[in-house]
mmCIF file of C-alpha atoms in Angstrom:
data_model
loop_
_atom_site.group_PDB
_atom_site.id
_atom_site.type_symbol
_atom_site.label_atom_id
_atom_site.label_comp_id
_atom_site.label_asym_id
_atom_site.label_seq_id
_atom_site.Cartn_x
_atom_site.Cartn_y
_atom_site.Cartn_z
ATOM 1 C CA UNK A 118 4.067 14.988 -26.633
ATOM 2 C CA UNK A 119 6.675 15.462 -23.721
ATOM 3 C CA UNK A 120 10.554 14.729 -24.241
ATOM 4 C CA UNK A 121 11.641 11.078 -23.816
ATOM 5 C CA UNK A 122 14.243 12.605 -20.989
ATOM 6 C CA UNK A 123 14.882 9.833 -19.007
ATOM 7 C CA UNK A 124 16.550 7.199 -21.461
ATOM 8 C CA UNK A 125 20.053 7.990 -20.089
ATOM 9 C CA UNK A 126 21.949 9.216 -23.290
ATOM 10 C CA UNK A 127 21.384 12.920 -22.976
ATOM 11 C CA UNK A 128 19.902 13.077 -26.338
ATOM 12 C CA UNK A 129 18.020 16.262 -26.354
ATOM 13 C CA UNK A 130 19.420 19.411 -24.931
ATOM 14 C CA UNK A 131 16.395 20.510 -23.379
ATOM 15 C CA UNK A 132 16.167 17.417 -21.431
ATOM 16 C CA UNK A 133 17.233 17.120 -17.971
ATOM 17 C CA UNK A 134 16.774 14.212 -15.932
ATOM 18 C CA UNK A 135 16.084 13.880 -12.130
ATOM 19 C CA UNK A 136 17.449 11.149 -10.492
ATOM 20 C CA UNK A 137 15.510 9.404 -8.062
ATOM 21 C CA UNK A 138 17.020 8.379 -4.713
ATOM 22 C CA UNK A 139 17.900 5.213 -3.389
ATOM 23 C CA UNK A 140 15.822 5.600 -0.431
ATOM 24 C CA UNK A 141 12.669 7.287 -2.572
ATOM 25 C CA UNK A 142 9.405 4.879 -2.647
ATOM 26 C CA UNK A 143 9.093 5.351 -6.387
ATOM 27 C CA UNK A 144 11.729 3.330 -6.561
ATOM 28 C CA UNK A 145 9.516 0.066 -5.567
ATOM 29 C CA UNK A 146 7.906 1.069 -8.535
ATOM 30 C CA UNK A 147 11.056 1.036 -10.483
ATOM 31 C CA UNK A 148 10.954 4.507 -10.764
ATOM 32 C CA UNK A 149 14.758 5.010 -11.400
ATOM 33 C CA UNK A 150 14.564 8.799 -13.069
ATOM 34 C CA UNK A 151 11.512 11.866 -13.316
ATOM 35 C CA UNK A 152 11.614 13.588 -16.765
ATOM 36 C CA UNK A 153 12.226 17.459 -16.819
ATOM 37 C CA UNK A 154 12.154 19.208 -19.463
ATOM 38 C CA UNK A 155 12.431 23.119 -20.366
ATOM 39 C CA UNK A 156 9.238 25.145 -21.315
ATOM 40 C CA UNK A 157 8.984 26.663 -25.051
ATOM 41 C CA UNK A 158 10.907 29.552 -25.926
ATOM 42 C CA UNK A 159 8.898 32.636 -27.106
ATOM 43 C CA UNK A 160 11.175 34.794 -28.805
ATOM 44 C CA UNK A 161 11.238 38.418 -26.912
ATOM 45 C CA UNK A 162 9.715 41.402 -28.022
ATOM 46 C CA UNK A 163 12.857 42.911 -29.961
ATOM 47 C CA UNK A 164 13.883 39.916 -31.669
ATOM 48 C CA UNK A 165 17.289 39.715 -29.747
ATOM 49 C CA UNK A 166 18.815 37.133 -27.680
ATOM 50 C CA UNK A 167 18.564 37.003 -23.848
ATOM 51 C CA UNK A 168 16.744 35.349 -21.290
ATOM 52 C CA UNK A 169 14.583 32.452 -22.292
ATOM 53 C CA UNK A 170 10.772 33.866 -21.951
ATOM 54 C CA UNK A 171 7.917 31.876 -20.449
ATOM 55 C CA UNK A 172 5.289 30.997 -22.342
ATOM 56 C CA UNK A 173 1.302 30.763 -21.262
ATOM 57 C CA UNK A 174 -0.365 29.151 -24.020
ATOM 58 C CA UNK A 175 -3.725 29.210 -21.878
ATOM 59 C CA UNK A 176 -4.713 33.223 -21.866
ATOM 60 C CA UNK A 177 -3.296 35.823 -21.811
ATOM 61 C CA UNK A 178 -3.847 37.607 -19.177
ATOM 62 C CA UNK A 179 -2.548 37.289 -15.235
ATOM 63 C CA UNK A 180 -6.357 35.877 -14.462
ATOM 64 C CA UNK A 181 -5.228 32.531 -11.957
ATOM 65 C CA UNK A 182 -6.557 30.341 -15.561
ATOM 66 C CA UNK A 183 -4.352 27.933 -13.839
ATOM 67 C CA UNK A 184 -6.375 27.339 -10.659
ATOM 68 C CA UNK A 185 -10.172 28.514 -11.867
ATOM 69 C CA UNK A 186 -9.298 27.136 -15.506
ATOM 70 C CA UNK A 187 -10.561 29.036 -18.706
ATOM 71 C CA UNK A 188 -13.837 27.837 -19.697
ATOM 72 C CA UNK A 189 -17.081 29.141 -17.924
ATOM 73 C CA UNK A 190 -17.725 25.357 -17.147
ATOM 74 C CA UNK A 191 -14.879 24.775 -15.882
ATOM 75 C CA UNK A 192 -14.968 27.554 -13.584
ATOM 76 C CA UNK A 193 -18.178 26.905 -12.172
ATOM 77 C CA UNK A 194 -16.442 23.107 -10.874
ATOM 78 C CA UNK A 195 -14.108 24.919 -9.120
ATOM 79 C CA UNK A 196 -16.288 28.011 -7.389
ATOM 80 C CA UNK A 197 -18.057 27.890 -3.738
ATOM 81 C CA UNK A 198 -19.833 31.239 -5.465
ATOM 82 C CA UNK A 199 -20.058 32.026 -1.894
ATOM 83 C CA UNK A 200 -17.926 35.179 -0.785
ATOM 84 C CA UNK A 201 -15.761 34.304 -3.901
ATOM 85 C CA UNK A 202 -14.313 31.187 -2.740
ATOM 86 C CA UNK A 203 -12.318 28.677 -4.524
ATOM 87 C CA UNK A 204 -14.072 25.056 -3.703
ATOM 88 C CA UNK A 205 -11.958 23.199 -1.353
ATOM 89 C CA UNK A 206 -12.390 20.064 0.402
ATOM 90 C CA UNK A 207 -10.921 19.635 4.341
ATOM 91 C CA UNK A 208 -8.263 17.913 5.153
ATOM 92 C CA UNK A 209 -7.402 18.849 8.650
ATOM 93 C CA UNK A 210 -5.235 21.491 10.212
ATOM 94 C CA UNK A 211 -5.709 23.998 12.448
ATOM 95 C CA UNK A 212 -9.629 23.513 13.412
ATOM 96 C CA UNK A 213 -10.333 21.309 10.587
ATOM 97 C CA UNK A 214 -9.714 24.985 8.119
ATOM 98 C CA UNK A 215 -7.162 23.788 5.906
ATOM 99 C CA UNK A 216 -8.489 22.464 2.353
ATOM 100 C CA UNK A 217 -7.438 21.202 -0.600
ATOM 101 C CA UNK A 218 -8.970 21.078 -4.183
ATOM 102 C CA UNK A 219 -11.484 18.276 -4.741
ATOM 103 C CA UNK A 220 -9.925 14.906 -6.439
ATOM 104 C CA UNK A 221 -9.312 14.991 -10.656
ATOM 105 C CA UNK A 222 -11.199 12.161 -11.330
ATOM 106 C CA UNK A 223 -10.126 11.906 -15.102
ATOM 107 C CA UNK A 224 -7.702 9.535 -14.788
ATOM 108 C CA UNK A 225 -6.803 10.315 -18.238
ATOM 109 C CA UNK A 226 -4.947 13.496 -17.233
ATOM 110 C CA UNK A 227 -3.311 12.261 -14.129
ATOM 111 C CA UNK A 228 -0.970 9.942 -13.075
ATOM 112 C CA UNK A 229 -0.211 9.847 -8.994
ATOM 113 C CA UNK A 230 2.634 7.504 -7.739
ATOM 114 C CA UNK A 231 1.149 7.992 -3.738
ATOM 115 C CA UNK A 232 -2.142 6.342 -4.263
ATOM 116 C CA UNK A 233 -3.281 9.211 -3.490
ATOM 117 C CA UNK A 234 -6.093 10.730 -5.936
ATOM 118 C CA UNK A 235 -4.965 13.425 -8.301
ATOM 119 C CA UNK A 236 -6.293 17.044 -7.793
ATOM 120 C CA UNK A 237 -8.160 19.144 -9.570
ATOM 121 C CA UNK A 238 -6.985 22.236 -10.968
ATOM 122 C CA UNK A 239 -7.716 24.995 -13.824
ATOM 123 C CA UNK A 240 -5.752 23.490 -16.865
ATOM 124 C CA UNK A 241 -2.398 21.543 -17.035
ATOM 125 C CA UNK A 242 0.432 23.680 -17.356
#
C-alpha cells in the first residue's frame, strides 16, 4: 500500500510531495499534489551504514523483467518472436518507425490522467 504523501503535514519522512503547477491540466482535475515516495531500503552487504540500496523485488538478475516481465506468459504478450523484437505498436515518426508498447488494458493496474490508454509493460516497479 503506497504512502498517503500528499495530505500536506509531512507526516512520514519518506514522503515527498510534488507540487503540481498552476498552469498543469491535472489541475482541472483537482490534482493539487503527485505522491513520491522513497523505494525500500535493503541493508548493504556489510551491515554498515551508507548509501540507501535499491531494491528489485522482481528477479534477480539484470534480465529487462521490467519491460518483457517475469512469467513465460507474460513474455510471450510482449514478443514479435521475430528477429527478437519487443512488440510495439506505431505511432508515427520518422517513416511511420517509431513504436510504442501496446495499451494495458487492465484498468485495475493503471490510472492515466491524459485520456490516453495506459501501456503495457513487464511488471510495475
Amino acid at each position: 500500500m503506497p504512502l498517503p504523501c500528499c495530505r500536506g503535514n509531512g507526516s512520514h519522512p519518506e514522503c515527498f510531495e510534488i507540487t503540481v503547477p498552476d498552469d498543469d491540466s491535472l489541475q482541472s482535475k483537482n490534482v493539487k499534489c503527485l505522491p513520491y515516495s522513497r523505494s525500500l531500503p535493503v541493508p548493504n552487504p556489510k551491515c554498515s551504514f551508507g548509501q540507501r540500496q535499491q531494491a528489485n523485488m522482481a528477479t534477480s538478475y539484470l534480465d529487462l523483467s521490467q519491460i518483457y516481465g517475469n512469467t513465460n506468459g507474460f513474455v510471450s504478450r510482449m514478443r514479435l518472436f521475430k528477429d527478437g523484437k519487443l512488440a510495439l505498436r506505431a505511432v508515427g515518426g520518422f517513416n511511420n518507425q517509431m513504436g510504442i508498447p501496446p495499451a494495458n488494458l487492465d484498468n485495475s493496474v493503471c490510472r492515466s490522467y491524459s485520456g490516453k490508454p495506459c501501456l503495457l509493460a513487464g511488471n510495475n516497479r
